[in-house]
PDB file of C-alpha atoms in Angstrom:
ATOM      1  CA  UNK A  17     -27.683  22.529   8.964  1.00 35.00           C
ATOM      2  CA  UNK A  18     -24.173  22.131  10.436  1.00 33.00           C
ATOM      3  CA  UNK A  19     -25.578  22.334  13.982  1.00 38.00           C
ATOM      4  CA  UNK A  20     -28.164  19.666  13.165  1.00 36.00           C
ATOM      5  CA  UNK A  21     -25.457  17.280  11.954  1.00 35.00           C
ATOM      6  CA  UNK A  22     -23.246  17.982  14.959  1.00 36.00           C
ATOM      7  CA  UNK A  23     -26.120  17.334  17.365  1.00 36.00           C
ATOM      8  CA  UNK A  24     -26.906  14.060  15.602  1.00 36.00           C
ATOM      9  CA  UNK A  25     -23.300  12.922  15.839  1.00 36.00           C
ATOM     10  CA  UNK A  26     -23.225  13.640  19.555  1.00 42.00           C
ATOM     11  CA  UNK A  27     -26.459  11.772  20.269  1.00 45.00           C
ATOM     12  CA  UNK A  28     -26.737   8.659  18.147  1.00 50.00           C
ATOM     13  CA  UNK A  29     -23.701   8.860  15.890  1.00 62.00           C
ATOM     14  CA  UNK A  30     -25.573   8.010  12.711  1.00 73.00           C
ATOM     15  CA  UNK A  31     -23.814  10.728  10.728  1.00 81.00           C
ATOM     16  CA  UNK A  32     -20.073  10.456  10.158  1.00 84.00           C
ATOM     17  CA  UNK A  33     -17.188  12.623   9.055  1.00 87.00           C
ATOM     18  CA  UNK A  34     -14.772  11.435   6.387  1.00 88.00           C
ATOM     19  CA  UNK A  35     -12.229  10.840   9.165  1.00 87.00           C
ATOM     20  CA  UNK A  36     -14.752   8.541  10.874  1.00 86.00           C
ATOM     21  CA  UNK A  37     -15.098   6.577   7.633  1.00 88.00           C
ATOM     22  CA  UNK A  38     -11.309   6.272   7.445  1.00 87.00           C
ATOM     23  CA  UNK A  39     -11.133   4.994  11.037  1.00 83.00           C
ATOM     24  CA  UNK A  40     -13.911   2.443  10.560  1.00 84.00           C
ATOM     25  CA  UNK A  41     -13.045   1.163   7.055  1.00 84.00           C
ATOM     26  CA  UNK A  42      -9.264   1.518   7.058  1.00 85.00           C
ATOM     27  CA  UNK A  43      -9.433   3.399   3.729  1.00 88.00           C
ATOM     28  CA  UNK A  44      -7.574   6.709   3.805  1.00 91.00           C
ATOM     29  CA  UNK A  45      -9.710   9.842   3.602  1.00 90.00           C
ATOM     30  CA  UNK A  46      -7.696  10.978   0.552  1.00 91.00           C
ATOM     31  CA  UNK A  47      -8.586   7.735  -1.262  1.00 92.00           C
ATOM     32  CA  UNK A  48     -12.258   8.043  -0.289  1.00 91.00           C
ATOM     33  CA  UNK A  49     -12.325  11.556  -1.800  1.00 90.00           C
ATOM     34  CA  UNK A  50     -10.759  10.270  -5.024  1.00 90.00           C
ATOM     35  CA  UNK A  51     -13.282   7.432  -5.242  1.00 92.00           C
ATOM     36  CA  UNK A  52     -16.087   9.933  -4.734  1.00 89.00           C
ATOM     37  CA  UNK A  53     -14.865  12.463  -7.252  1.00 88.00           C
ATOM     38  CA  UNK A  54     -13.715  10.064  -9.968  1.00 89.00           C
ATOM     39  CA  UNK A  55     -16.209   7.213  -9.613  1.00 87.00           C
ATOM     40  CA  UNK A  56     -19.132   8.703  -7.678  1.00 88.00           C
ATOM     41  CA  UNK A  57     -19.309   5.649  -5.387  1.00 88.00           C
ATOM     42  CA  UNK A  58     -20.593   7.619  -2.370  1.00 88.00           C
ATOM     43  CA  UNK A  59     -23.050  10.487  -2.073  1.00 85.00           C
ATOM     44  CA  UNK A  60     -22.113  12.513   0.993  1.00 86.00           C
ATOM     45  CA  UNK A  61     -24.246  15.165   2.587  1.00 85.00           C
ATOM     46  CA  UNK A  62     -22.690  18.595   2.984  1.00 83.00           C
ATOM     47  CA  UNK A  63     -22.885  21.227   5.681  1.00 79.00           C
ATOM     48  CA  UNK A  64     -23.440  24.922   5.036  1.00 78.00           C
ATOM     49  CA  UNK A  65     -19.658  25.280   4.927  1.00 81.00           C
ATOM     50  CA  UNK A  66     -19.369  22.432   2.382  1.00 78.00           C
ATOM     51  CA  UNK A  67     -17.983  19.841   4.831  1.00 82.00           C
ATOM     52  CA  UNK A  68     -18.749  16.243   3.886  1.00 80.00           C
ATOM     53  CA  UNK A  69     -20.929  14.121   6.173  1.00 84.00           C
ATOM     54  CA  UNK A  70     -22.014  10.529   5.615  1.00 88.00           C
ATOM     55  CA  UNK A  71     -24.909   8.395   6.826  1.00 86.00           C
ATOM     56  CA  UNK A  72     -25.024   4.701   7.746  1.00 81.00           C
ATOM     57  CA  UNK A  73     -25.975   3.738   4.193  1.00 84.00           C
ATOM     58  CA  UNK A  74     -22.773   5.360   2.936  1.00 87.00           C
ATOM     59  CA  UNK A  75     -20.761   3.585   5.613  1.00 84.00           C
ATOM     60  CA  UNK A  76     -22.258   0.167   4.823  1.00 79.00           C
ATOM     61  CA  UNK A  77     -21.553   0.685   1.114  1.00 86.00           C
ATOM     62  CA  UNK A  78     -17.967   1.725   1.807  1.00 87.00           C
ATOM     63  CA  UNK A  79     -17.364  -1.364   3.971  1.00 84.00           C
ATOM     64  CA  UNK A  80     -18.674  -3.574   1.142  1.00 84.00           C
ATOM     65  CA  UNK A  81     -16.546  -1.739  -1.414  1.00 87.00           C
ATOM     66  CA  UNK A  82     -13.525  -2.166   0.851  1.00 86.00           C
ATOM     67  CA  UNK A  83     -14.038  -5.939   0.985  1.00 79.00           C
ATOM     68  CA  UNK A  84     -14.403  -6.145  -2.815  1.00 85.00           C
ATOM     69  CA  UNK A  85     -11.310  -4.004  -3.314  1.00 85.00           C
ATOM     70  CA  UNK A  86      -9.315  -6.238  -0.978  1.00 80.00           C
ATOM     71  CA  UNK A  87     -10.329  -9.205  -3.155  1.00 76.00           C
ATOM     72  CA  UNK A  88      -8.963  -7.741  -6.355  1.00 83.00           C
ATOM     73  CA  UNK A  89     -11.932  -5.818  -7.700  1.00 87.00           C
ATOM     74  CA  UNK A  90     -10.819  -2.520  -9.244  1.00 90.00           C
ATOM     75  CA  UNK A  91     -12.718   0.522  -8.069  1.00 90.00           C
ATOM     76  CA  UNK A  92     -13.586   1.353 -11.694  1.00 90.00           C
ATOM     77  CA  UNK A  93     -15.389  -2.006 -11.953  1.00 90.00           C
ATOM     78  CA  UNK A  94     -17.105  -1.664  -8.571  1.00 90.00           C
ATOM     79  CA  UNK A  95     -18.415   1.766  -9.593  1.00 88.00           C
ATOM     80  CA  UNK A  96     -20.371   0.141 -12.441  1.00 89.00           C
ATOM     81  CA  UNK A  97     -22.288  -2.136 -10.054  1.00 89.00           C
ATOM     82  CA  UNK A  98     -25.792  -1.104  -9.057  1.00 87.00           C
ATOM     83  CA  UNK A  99     -26.671  -0.461  -5.432  1.00 85.00           C
ATOM     84  CA  UNK A 100     -28.197  -3.955  -5.268  1.00 85.00           C
ATOM     85  CA  UNK A 101     -25.277  -5.699  -6.977  1.00 86.00           C
ATOM     86  CA  UNK A 102     -22.569  -4.674  -4.508  1.00 85.00           C
ATOM     87  CA  UNK A 103     -23.908  -6.627  -1.482  1.00 80.00           C
ATOM     88  CA  UNK A 104     -24.766  -9.540  -3.806  1.00 80.00           C
ATOM     89  CA  UNK A 105     -21.177  -9.760  -5.076  1.00 81.00           C
ATOM     90  CA  UNK A 106     -19.912  -9.492  -1.505  1.00 75.00           C
ATOM     91  CA  UNK A 107     -22.033 -12.474  -0.490  1.00 71.00           C
ATOM     92  CA  UNK A 108     -20.780 -14.459  -3.490  1.00 71.00           C
ATOM     93  CA  UNK A 109     -17.089 -13.990  -2.726  1.00 70.00           C
ATOM     94  CA  UNK A 110     -17.200 -14.518   1.032  1.00 61.00           C
ATOM     95  CA  UNK A 111     -14.913 -17.443   1.868  1.00 55.00           C
ATOM     96  CA  UNK A 112     -12.959 -18.720   4.866  1.00 49.00           C
ATOM     97  CA  UNK A 113     -10.293 -16.106   4.113  1.00 52.00           C
ATOM     98  CA  UNK A 114     -12.717 -13.210   3.995  1.00 60.00           C
ATOM     99  CA  UNK A 115     -15.276 -14.286   6.582  1.00 67.00           C
ATOM    100  CA  UNK A 116     -13.276 -12.677   9.389  1.00 74.00           C
ATOM    101  CA  UNK A 117     -13.167  -9.187   7.842  1.00 76.00           C
ATOM    102  CA  UNK A 118     -16.777  -9.445   6.671  1.00 81.00           C
ATOM    103  CA  UNK A 119     -17.962 -10.533  10.124  1.00 88.00           C
ATOM    104  CA  UNK A 120     -16.068  -7.696  11.791  1.00 88.00           C
ATOM    105  CA  UNK A 121     -17.700  -5.238   9.382  1.00 86.00           C
ATOM    106  CA  UNK A 122     -21.132  -6.710  10.183  1.00 88.00           C
ATOM    107  CA  UNK A 123     -20.496  -6.454  13.915  1.00 93.00           C
ATOM    108  CA  UNK A 124     -19.416  -2.831  13.470  1.00 90.00           C
ATOM    109  CA  UNK A 125     -22.632  -2.064  11.622  1.00 88.00           C
ATOM    110  CA  UNK A 126     -24.630  -3.863  14.329  1.00 90.00           C
ATOM    111  CA  UNK A 127     -22.891  -1.685  16.912  1.00 90.00           C
ATOM    112  CA  UNK A 128     -23.403   1.573  15.018  1.00 86.00           C
ATOM    113  CA  UNK A 129     -27.092   0.790  14.404  1.00 85.00           C
ATOM    114  CA  UNK A 130     -27.649  -0.731  17.875  1.00 91.00           C
ATOM    115  CA  UNK A 131     -28.913  -3.711  15.885  1.00 90.00           C
ATOM    116  CA  UNK A 132     -29.118  -6.851  18.052  1.00 93.00           C
ATOM    117  CA  UNK A 133     -30.627  -8.892  15.233  1.00 92.00           C
ATOM    118  CA  UNK A 134     -27.627  -8.293  12.949  1.00 91.00           C
ATOM    119  CA  UNK A 135     -25.275  -9.189  15.803  1.00 95.00           C
ATOM    120  CA  UNK A 136     -27.001 -12.517  16.451  1.00 95.00           C
ATOM    121  CA  UNK A 137     -27.330 -13.366  12.747  1.00 92.00           C
ATOM    122  CA  UNK A 138     -23.629 -12.720  12.180  1.00 92.00           C
ATOM    123  CA  UNK A 139     -22.622 -14.640  15.298  1.00 95.00           C
ATOM    124  CA  UNK A 140     -24.788 -17.653  14.469  1.00 94.00           C
ATOM    125  CA  UNK A 141     -23.407 -17.748  10.926  1.00 90.00           C
ATOM    126  CA  UNK A 142     -19.864 -17.796  12.304  1.00 91.00           C
ATOM    127  CA  UNK A 143     -20.746 -20.457  14.843  1.00 92.00           C
ATOM    128  CA  UNK A 144     -22.065 -22.735  12.101  1.00 89.00           C
ATOM    129  CA  UNK A 145     -18.544 -22.842  10.656  1.00 86.00           C
ATOM    130  CA  UNK A 146     -16.245 -22.283  13.642  1.00 91.00           C
ATOM    131  CA  UNK A 147     -15.923 -23.174  17.306  1.00 93.00           C
ATOM    132  CA  UNK A 148     -16.633 -20.543  19.935  1.00 94.00           C
ATOM    133  CA  UNK A 149     -12.893 -20.322  20.689  1.00 93.00           C
ATOM    134  CA  UNK A 150     -12.150 -19.661  17.013  1.00 93.00           C
ATOM    135  CA  UNK A 151     -14.854 -16.998  16.848  1.00 93.00           C
ATOM    136  CA  UNK A 152     -13.458 -15.259  19.918  1.00 93.00           C
ATOM    137  CA  UNK A 153      -9.814 -15.386  18.782  1.00 89.00           C
ATOM    138  CA  UNK A 154     -10.340 -14.630  15.114  1.00 89.00           C
ATOM    139  CA  UNK A 155     -13.189 -12.127  15.309  1.00 92.00           C
ATOM    140  CA  UNK A 156     -14.070 -10.837  18.778  1.00 93.00           C
ATOM    141  CA  UNK A 157     -10.522 -10.014  19.921  1.00 89.00           C
ATOM    142  CA  UNK A 158      -9.669  -8.051  16.722  1.00 88.00           C
ATOM    143  CA  UNK A 159     -13.114  -6.431  16.885  1.00 90.00           C
ATOM    144  CA  UNK A 160     -12.640  -5.231  20.463  1.00 86.00           C
ATOM    145  CA  UNK A 161      -9.167  -3.923  19.605  1.00 82.00           C
ATOM    146  CA  UNK A 162     -10.660  -1.922  16.734  1.00 82.00           C
ATOM    147  CA  UNK A 163     -13.527  -0.693  18.899  1.00 82.00           C
ATOM    148  CA  UNK A 164     -11.016   0.536  21.477  1.00 75.00           C
ATOM    149  CA  UNK A 165      -9.302   2.614  18.795  1.00 72.00           C
ATOM    150  CA  UNK A 166     -12.627   3.912  17.458  1.00 77.00           C
ATOM    151  CA  UNK A 167     -13.640   4.960  20.970  1.00 70.00           C
ATOM    152  CA  UNK A 168     -10.312   6.714  21.589  1.00 65.00           C
ATOM    153  CA  UNK A 169     -10.674   8.656  18.317  1.00 66.00           C
ATOM    154  CA  UNK A 170     -14.280   9.692  19.162  1.00 70.00           C
ATOM    155  CA  UNK A 171     -15.577   7.835  16.114  1.00 75.00           C
ATOM    156  CA  UNK A 172     -18.046   5.963  18.347  1.00 76.00           C
ATOM    157  CA  UNK A 173     -19.681   6.861  21.653  1.00 80.00           C
ATOM    158  CA  UNK A 174     -19.397   4.980  24.953  1.00 82.00           C
ATOM    159  CA  UNK A 175     -22.968   3.793  24.330  1.00 87.00           C
ATOM    160  CA  UNK A 176     -21.799   1.927  21.226  1.00 88.00           C
ATOM    161  CA  UNK A 177     -18.962   0.270  23.129  1.00 87.00           C
ATOM    162  CA  UNK A 178     -21.258  -0.780  25.990  1.00 89.00           C
ATOM    163  CA  UNK A 179     -23.855  -2.145  23.570  1.00 93.00           C
ATOM    164  CA  UNK A 180     -21.477  -4.449  21.681  1.00 93.00           C
ATOM    165  CA  UNK A 181     -19.546  -5.421  24.828  1.00 92.00           C
ATOM    166  CA  UNK A 182     -22.743  -6.535  26.549  1.00 94.00           C
ATOM    167  CA  UNK A 183     -23.703  -8.782  23.626  1.00 96.00           C
ATOM    168  CA  UNK A 184     -20.255 -10.382  23.553  1.00 96.00           C
ATOM    169  CA  UNK A 185     -20.439 -10.878  27.336  1.00 95.00           C
ATOM    170  CA  UNK A 186     -23.718 -12.735  26.860  1.00 96.00           C
ATOM    171  CA  UNK A 187     -22.025 -15.209  24.531  1.00 96.00           C
ATOM    172  CA  UNK A 188     -19.099 -15.612  26.911  1.00 95.00           C
ATOM    173  CA  UNK A 189     -21.397 -16.332  29.846  1.00 96.00           C
ATOM    174  CA  UNK A 190     -23.406 -18.897  27.898  1.00 96.00           C
ATOM    175  CA  UNK A 191     -20.295 -20.784  26.818  1.00 96.00           C
ATOM    176  CA  UNK A 192     -18.631 -20.474  30.226  1.00 96.00           C
ATOM    177  CA  UNK A 193     -21.669 -21.934  31.961  1.00 96.00           C
ATOM    178  CA  UNK A 194     -21.352 -25.087  29.846  1.00 95.00           C
ATOM    179  CA  UNK A 195     -17.896 -25.650  31.370  1.00 95.00           C
ATOM    180  CA  UNK A 196     -18.758 -24.627  34.929  1.00 94.00           C
ATOM    181  CA  UNK A 197     -20.998 -27.662  35.419  1.00 92.00           C
ATOM    182  CA  UNK A 198     -18.039 -29.992  34.745  1.00 92.00           C
ATOM    183  CA  UNK A 199     -15.761 -31.197  37.523  1.00 92.00           C
ATOM    184  CA  UNK A 200     -12.183 -29.860  37.351  1.00 92.00           C
ATOM    185  CA  UNK A 201      -9.653 -32.401  36.095  1.00 93.00           C
ATOM    186  CA  UNK A 202      -6.535 -30.506  37.188  1.00 90.00           C
ATOM    187  CA  UNK A 203      -6.158 -29.621  40.882  1.00 87.00           C
ATOM    188  CA  UNK A 204      -2.559 -28.396  40.797  1.00 88.00           C
ATOM    189  CA  UNK A 205      -3.646 -24.764  41.180  1.00 92.00           C
ATOM    190  CA  UNK A 206      -6.733 -22.641  41.764  1.00 95.00           C
ATOM    191  CA  UNK A 207      -7.017 -19.587  39.541  1.00 97.00           C
ATOM    192  CA  UNK A 208      -8.614 -16.459  40.991  1.00 96.00           C
ATOM    193  CA  UNK A 209      -9.532 -13.870  38.364  1.00 96.00           C
ATOM    194  CA  UNK A 210     -10.161 -10.264  39.324  1.00 95.00           C
ATOM    195  CA  UNK A 211      -9.851  -6.646  38.212  1.00 95.00           C
ATOM    196  CA  UNK A 212      -8.376  -4.015  40.549  1.00 93.00           C
ATOM    197  CA  UNK A 213     -10.353  -1.108  41.987  1.00 88.00           C
ATOM    198  CA  UNK A 214     -11.962   1.147  39.364  1.00 85.00           C
ATOM    199  CA  UNK A 215     -11.086  -1.246  36.512  1.00 86.00           C
ATOM    200  CA  UNK A 216     -14.281  -2.265  34.706  1.00 82.00           C
ATOM    201  CA  UNK A 217     -13.057  -3.657  31.355  1.00 84.00           C
ATOM    202  CA  UNK A 218     -13.660  -7.333  31.993  1.00 89.00           C
ATOM    203  CA  UNK A 219     -14.177  -8.948  28.571  1.00 89.00           C
ATOM    204  CA  UNK A 220     -10.599 -10.183  28.363  1.00 91.00           C
ATOM    205  CA  UNK A 221     -10.726 -11.534  31.909  1.00 94.00           C
ATOM    206  CA  UNK A 222     -14.035 -13.264  31.211  1.00 95.00           C
ATOM    207  CA  UNK A 223     -12.540 -15.032  28.241  1.00 94.00           C
ATOM    208  CA  UNK A 224      -9.535 -16.145  30.293  1.00 95.00           C
ATOM    209  CA  UNK A 225     -11.984 -17.618  32.797  1.00 96.00           C
ATOM    210  CA  UNK A 226     -13.514 -19.618  29.942  1.00 96.00           C
ATOM    211  CA  UNK A 227     -10.078 -20.860  28.832  1.00 95.00           C
ATOM    212  CA  UNK A 228      -9.013 -21.848  32.359  1.00 96.00           C
ATOM    213  CA  UNK A 229     -12.172 -23.905  32.766  1.00 96.00           C
ATOM    214  CA  UNK A 230     -11.652 -25.374  29.304  1.00 95.00           C
ATOM    215  CA  UNK A 231      -8.206 -26.554  30.434  1.00 95.00           C
ATOM    216  CA  UNK A 232      -9.751 -28.358  33.409  1.00 95.00           C
ATOM    217  CA  UNK A 233      -8.642 -26.033  36.217  1.00 96.00           C
ATOM    218  CA  UNK A 234     -10.755 -24.719  39.067  1.00 95.00           C
ATOM    219  CA  UNK A 235     -11.557 -21.055  38.651  1.00 95.00           C
ATOM    220  CA  UNK A 236     -12.864 -18.427  41.061  1.00 95.00           C
ATOM    221  CA  UNK A 237     -14.107 -15.403  39.150  1.00 96.00           C
ATOM    222  CA  UNK A 238     -14.367 -12.268  41.288  1.00 95.00           C
ATOM    223  CA  UNK A 239     -14.887  -9.712  38.506  1.00 91.00           C
ATOM    224  CA  UNK A 240     -14.334  -5.992  38.517  1.00 89.00           C
ATOM    225  CA  UNK A 241     -13.058  -3.494  41.089  1.00 87.00           C
ATOM    226  CA  UNK A 242     -11.708  -5.872  43.745  1.00 91.00           C
ATOM    227  CA  UNK A 243      -9.644  -4.426  46.661  1.00 89.00           C
ATOM    228  CA  UNK A 244      -6.466  -6.149  47.858  1.00 89.00           C
ATOM    229  CA  UNK A 245      -8.052  -7.203  51.153  1.00 87.00           C
ATOM    230  CA  UNK A 246     -10.394  -9.495  49.218  1.00 90.00           C
ATOM    231  CA  UNK A 247      -7.423 -11.237  47.631  1.00 91.00           C
ATOM    232  CA  UNK A 248      -5.860 -11.870  51.021  1.00 88.00           C
ATOM    233  CA  UNK A 249      -9.120 -13.404  52.222  1.00 88.00           C
ATOM    234  CA  UNK A 250      -9.169 -15.907  49.335  1.00 88.00           C
ATOM    235  CA  UNK A 251      -5.859 -17.366  50.476  1.00 88.00           C
ATOM    236  CA  UNK A 252      -7.594 -18.633  53.623  1.00 87.00           C
ATOM    237  CA  UNK A 253      -9.691 -21.011  51.525  1.00 90.00           C
ATOM    238  CA  UNK A 254      -7.246 -22.342  48.931  1.00 90.00           C
ATOM    239  CA  UNK A 255      -3.642 -23.442  48.620  1.00 85.00           C
ATOM    240  CA  UNK A 256      -1.570 -22.842  45.498  1.00 90.00           C
ATOM    241  CA  UNK A 257      -3.508 -19.804  44.298  1.00 94.00           C
ATOM    242  CA  UNK A 258      -2.675 -18.027  41.049  1.00 96.00           C
ATOM    243  CA  UNK A 259      -4.259 -14.597  40.800  1.00 97.00           C
ATOM    244  CA  UNK A 260      -4.892 -13.284  37.285  1.00 97.00           C
ATOM    245  CA  UNK A 261      -5.672  -9.652  36.518  1.00 95.00           C
ATOM    246  CA  UNK A 262      -6.185  -7.718  33.286  1.00 94.00           C
ATOM    247  CA  UNK A 263      -4.990  -4.110  33.690  1.00 92.00           C
ATOM    248  CA  UNK A 264      -6.531  -2.006  30.914  1.00 87.00           C
ATOM    249  CA  UNK A 265      -6.718   1.473  32.475  1.00 85.00           C
ATOM    250  CA  UNK A 266      -6.286   0.944  36.213  1.00 89.00           C
ATOM    251  CA  UNK A 267      -4.148   1.289  38.229  1.00 91.00           C
ATOM    252  CA  UNK A 268      -2.960   4.284  36.166  1.00 91.00           C
ATOM    253  CA  UNK A 269       0.674   5.099  35.371  1.00 92.00           C
ATOM    254  CA  UNK A 270       1.243   6.887  38.665  1.00 93.00           C
ATOM    255  CA  UNK A 271      -0.397   4.194  40.792  1.00 94.00           C
ATOM    256  CA  UNK A 272       0.669   0.976  39.089  1.00 94.00           C
ATOM    257  CA  UNK A 273       4.036   0.543  40.805  1.00 95.00           C
ATOM    258  CA  UNK A 274       2.797   1.255  44.356  1.00 94.00           C
ATOM    259  CA  UNK A 275      -0.024  -1.195  43.623  1.00 94.00           C
ATOM    260  CA  UNK A 276       2.371  -3.941  42.507  1.00 94.00           C
ATOM    261  CA  UNK A 277       4.559  -3.326  45.542  1.00 94.00           C
ATOM    262  CA  UNK A 278       1.513  -3.665  47.816  1.00 93.00           C
ATOM    263  CA  UNK A 279       0.602  -6.975  46.172  1.00 94.00           C
ATOM    264  CA  UNK A 280       4.142  -8.231  46.672  1.00 93.00           C
ATOM    265  CA  UNK A 281       4.060  -7.315  50.366  1.00 92.00           C
ATOM    266  CA  UNK A 282       0.493  -8.323  51.246  1.00 92.00           C
ATOM    267  CA  UNK A 283      -0.496 -11.117  48.828  1.00 92.00           C
ATOM    268  CA  UNK A 284       2.601 -12.756  47.387  1.00 93.00           C
ATOM    269  CA  UNK A 285       4.108 -13.268  50.828  1.00 90.00           C
ATOM    270  CA  UNK A 286       4.246 -17.077  50.810  1.00 89.00           C
ATOM    271  CA  UNK A 287       5.612 -19.843  48.610  1.00 88.00           C
ATOM    272  CA  UNK A 288       2.306 -20.967  47.123  1.00 90.00           C
ATOM    273  CA  UNK A 289       0.852 -17.796  45.600  1.00 94.00           C
ATOM    274  CA  UNK A 290       1.490 -16.414  42.120  1.00 95.00           C
ATOM    275  CA  UNK A 291       0.305 -13.409  40.139  1.00 96.00           C
ATOM    276  CA  UNK A 292      -0.232 -13.331  36.369  1.00 97.00           C
ATOM    277  CA  UNK A 293      -0.803  -9.955  34.723  1.00 96.00           C
ATOM    278  CA  UNK A 294      -1.670  -8.697  31.268  1.00 93.00           C
ATOM    279  CA  UNK A 295      -3.183  -5.571  29.717  1.00 91.00           C
ATOM    280  CA  UNK A 296      -1.937  -2.177  28.575  1.00 88.00           C
ATOM    281  CA  UNK A 297      -0.874  -0.936  31.998  1.00 91.00           C
ATOM    282  CA  UNK A 298       1.713  -3.692  32.525  1.00 93.00           C
ATOM    283  CA  UNK A 299       4.016  -1.679  30.250  1.00 92.00           C
ATOM    284  CA  UNK A 300       4.370   0.869  33.057  1.00 94.00           C
ATOM    285  CA  UNK A 301       5.487  -1.593  35.727  1.00 93.00           C
ATOM    286  CA  UNK A 302       9.074  -1.031  36.830  1.00 92.00           C
ATOM    287  CA  UNK A 303      10.939  -4.330  36.247  1.00 92.00           C
ATOM    288  CA  UNK A 304      12.452  -4.125  39.730  1.00 92.00           C
ATOM    289  CA  UNK A 305       8.914  -4.490  41.157  1.00 89.00           C
ATOM    290  CA  UNK A 306       8.271  -7.744  39.294  1.00 91.00           C
ATOM    291  CA  UNK A 307       9.024 -10.567  41.709  1.00 90.00           C
ATOM    292  CA  UNK A 308       9.789 -14.168  40.827  1.00 91.00           C
ATOM    293  CA  UNK A 309       6.165 -14.941  41.728  1.00 93.00           C
ATOM    294  CA  UNK A 310       4.822 -12.591  39.067  1.00 94.00           C
ATOM    295  CA  UNK A 311       4.499 -13.395  35.374  1.00 95.00           C
ATOM    296  CA  UNK A 312       3.704 -10.808  32.694  1.00 95.00           C
ATOM    297  CA  UNK A 313       1.868 -11.823  29.499  1.00 95.00           C
ATOM    298  CA  UNK A 314       1.650  -9.687  26.377  1.00 92.00           C
ATOM    299  CA  UNK A 315      -1.588 -11.170  25.067  1.00 90.00           C
ATOM    300  CA  UNK A 316      -4.444 -13.521  25.876  1.00 91.00           C
ATOM    301  CA  UNK A 317      -3.033 -16.087  23.452  1.00 89.00           C
ATOM    302  CA  UNK A 318       0.363 -16.028  25.222  1.00 92.00           C
ATOM    303  CA  UNK A 319      -1.297 -16.798  28.544  1.00 94.00           C
ATOM    304  CA  UNK A 320      -3.470 -19.547  27.069  1.00 91.00           C
ATOM    305  CA  UNK A 321      -0.445 -21.213  25.481  1.00 91.00           C
ATOM    306  CA  UNK A 322       1.325 -21.110  28.864  1.00 92.00           C
ATOM    307  CA  UNK A 323      -1.629 -22.889  30.511  1.00 88.00           C
TER     308      UNK A 323
END
């Protein structure tokens, strides 16, 4: 039995350990055990060695219980609800304050079930109450941050991450296209957005492209894994270029400073070119390699405010 559960977790990830539930729900494993033992709110499966395992039904119930608990419902009261009552009460209490956490939970379930329909239903519900920018800031950015942590802790598989990322990219492309047909209203600078070689995490960069267009600037989106020679070529076509790059995993710690030095020497070698950087890897840039033509941002919102 244990081997069957392990194989299932490796393939589809529809069976979860108690640590997985903690990572996804934010409720400590110790608390989940207490809720199980004292109030019988979850019914875990058990391996031959008596290790708890949980299915998607358990996970969905725990996420609903978590939302109710955050809104003042005592676990002793929740435990008295029937299986049908819990989601009904959740729907009744959802408000502007709770819609963010509820939507993130729904998107997580869509990801874990590979459920496109749930993704679109949740997104369309949000969009009926919020602008696309609000949805991205309030829901998609926190969601992707959480997904990054879930991936690092092996709670989800790369397939899950790719599935949800692709759906979010679809929404970004649709909304970006609406702005691309408009003529730029600000010609002070041209923004060129790219990711360095071997960097493929482009959701953040795609959203920045949307924001730059929204602010009326001209944008040239190059996308992932762009060598330095391509950046030098762009300077032949435009004056006053600002390159923007989002460094999530590449260049790595050992390569980031030689990379920045090469940009300084080969790209930022005139008075009209700037470089804006953000992402996890900027923390490893030696300050002495940051020229007066380079600006570091700690978040997407910081860069958007600076625009």
